Amino acid sequence: MNKILFGRYIPLDSFVHRMDPRSKLVLSFLYVIVIFFANSWWIYLLMTIVAFLSILASKINFKLFVEGIMPLLWIIAFTMVIQIFFGTGGHLYWQWGIFSITSLGILNAAYIFVRFTLIILISTLLTLSTSPIQISDALESLLMPLRKIHFPVYEVALMLSIALRFVPTLMDETETIMNAQRARGVDFGTGNIVQRLKKIIPILIPLFVSAFNRAEDLATAMEARGYQGGTGRTKYRQLKWGNRDTIASLVYLLMTASVFALRLL
Amino acid sequence: MAITFKEVTYTYSPDTPFEFEALKNISTKIEDNSVTAIIGHTGSGKSTLLQHLNALLKPTGGTVLIGDTAITSETSNKNLKPLRKKVGIVFQFPEKQLFAETVEKDIAFGPENFGNTTEEASQVAKRMAGLVGLPAEVLSRSPFELSGGQMRRVAIAGVLAMQPEVLVLDEPTAGLDPRGRREIMQLFTKLQNTQKFTIVLVTHQMEDVANYADHVIVMEAGKIVKEGSPRTVFADVEWLHEKQLDVPASTEFAFEMQKRGFHFTQFPLTESELADDIADLFKKRGQTHE
């Protein structure tokens, strides 16, 4: 479980860390959309520079980002292989039945590699520099307009923040239960697929039971502290748009504009 | 079965920003047929140490000798099962590990994993349920219908059913009422008296340490800072206070009396020792007055 980077937050004091989570969320989203419009190496170069500048501004060790990419390497490689062998157009190098290697196929595979890597870098930057609670605050704030169409924004945000809060707790609990069952002679990771599936039961049932108990305790504790639903509440964590957010937004908007300009060239 | 630690270190998530050295150069021996108590603050590495006792964790440095088997960082995860049969661990809040439809099946789960037939396992389950003081009619019920105290007994019976040689208990009485606590602790002493057992006990209840332990290991920040018999460890009350650790109430009482001019040659550990000492003190006073 130690290798999982998802949802890990590295508390540091940096330009990126002190940004408003809303702007981080929106800008990461913008970045991911813009990258799909990239169609030349110049655009990729520009976007790579922006990504690295953002990472530099976060003061987070680059090694962590590489670790973030590692687990997804297989998916990237798989997609690249498919592109290479099934790509059409351009100069034909090799052909066998439906398989063919063409210059355009190779180019597309290279593009895909860069796209994947940059998307992972930017989303890892978001999760490493923003605590889960900030992300859920940001989502709540960004989803507010949806209240007009009776979307339960408060409830969704509450569920999200509770869920995020309990991810590490449940992971710890899974670990403890697994250890307890190991101590009782369960050998995880051996046997055929049916045997392995059966071994999950002694983890899953205690985990569910404990989650039910936890939910009941939490609901009681929340009611006892006067929780009556989302409407009419005030907020302890205020989100504030600062100069940093304006600067970052300008950089990203400039990047977006340049990308579209380069496309037209 | 004795367990020896030789310069054991353990680091969580090595080579990541979350790296944390939980055990630093631990060397100690848990004697055969003894009761060893491990005390220390939360986060002092007690639970990490426990998980080394049956190779749930393997040391990142040094060696753990479980009986004759040496566990080092290179030991493979295969063939650890026989070890786990010999060292049973009752984790904190063990009622969380219950899962089977009936109490009997849950207790029989351990023995079945170690190769006993269903028949044998259910025999053992029935015997163990009796041993931990569960009424027979509970056996066919779901473990989730039981009270907290009974659930804990089921969980303990489930570990005992493996018939381990070393029984490791991580705060077995946490969250129980005084009566439940007493009953559980009496159960372990009874077990130790009737059959050969090595018990390792992690606890914050210093009374339990004073009453039951032969050997005490005091841990702080991943290191063993003191070890010895309860008497030697609890002799230095001020040192323990400095480490923010408790002493048994009787010892504390005697310590306070000493501050007010009474003299003890040796601090009492239990209530009956304290009573004897106070009786002695009064006797001496009576003699000097006459």
CSV table of N, CA, C and O in Angstrom, one decimal, chain A residues 10 44 106 114 131-132 144 219 256:
chain,number,residue,atom,x,y,z
A,10,ILE,N,1.4,16.2,0.1
A,10,ILE,CA,2.7,16.6,0.7
A,10,ILE,C,2.6,18.0,1.2
A,10,ILE,O,2.6,18.9,0.4
A,44,TYR,N,3.7,20.8,-27.8
A,44,TYR,CA,4.1,19.9,-26.7
A,44,TYR,C,5.2,20.5,-25.9
A,44,TYR,O,5.2,20.4,-24.7
A,106,ILE,N,3.8,5.8,-35.7
A,106,ILE,CA,4.9,6.1,-34.7
A,106,ILE,C,4.8,7.5,-34.1
A,106,ILE,O,4.9,7.6,-32.9
A,114,VAL,N,3.7,11.5,-24.8
A,114,VAL,CA,3.8,12.8,-24.2
A,114,VAL,C,2.6,13.2,-23.5
A,114,VAL,O,2.6,13.7,-22.4
A,131,SER,N,-4.6,19.3,-0.3
A,131,SER,CA,-5.1,18.3,0.6
A,131,SER,C,-6.5,17.9,0.2
A,131,SER,O,-7.2,18.7,-0.4
A,132,PRO,N,-6.9,16.6,0.4
A,132,PRO,CA,-8.2,16.2,0.0
A,132,PRO,C,-9.4,17.1,0.4
A,132,PRO,O,-10.3,17.3,-0.3
A,144,MET,N,-21.6,25.0,-6.9
A,144,MET,CA,-22.7,25.8,-6.4
A,144,MET,C,-23.7,26.2,-7.4
A,144,MET,O,-24.9,26.1,-7.1
A,219,ALA,N,-22.9,9.4,12.4
A,219,ALA,CA,-24.2,10.1,12.3
A,219,ALA,C,-24.6,10.5,13.6
A,219,ALA,O,-25.1,11.7,13.8
A,256,THR,N,-2.9,28.6,-23.2
A,256,THR,CA,-4.0,28.1,-24.1
A,256,THR,C,-4.1,28.9,-25.4
A,256,THR,O,-4.2,28.4,-26.5
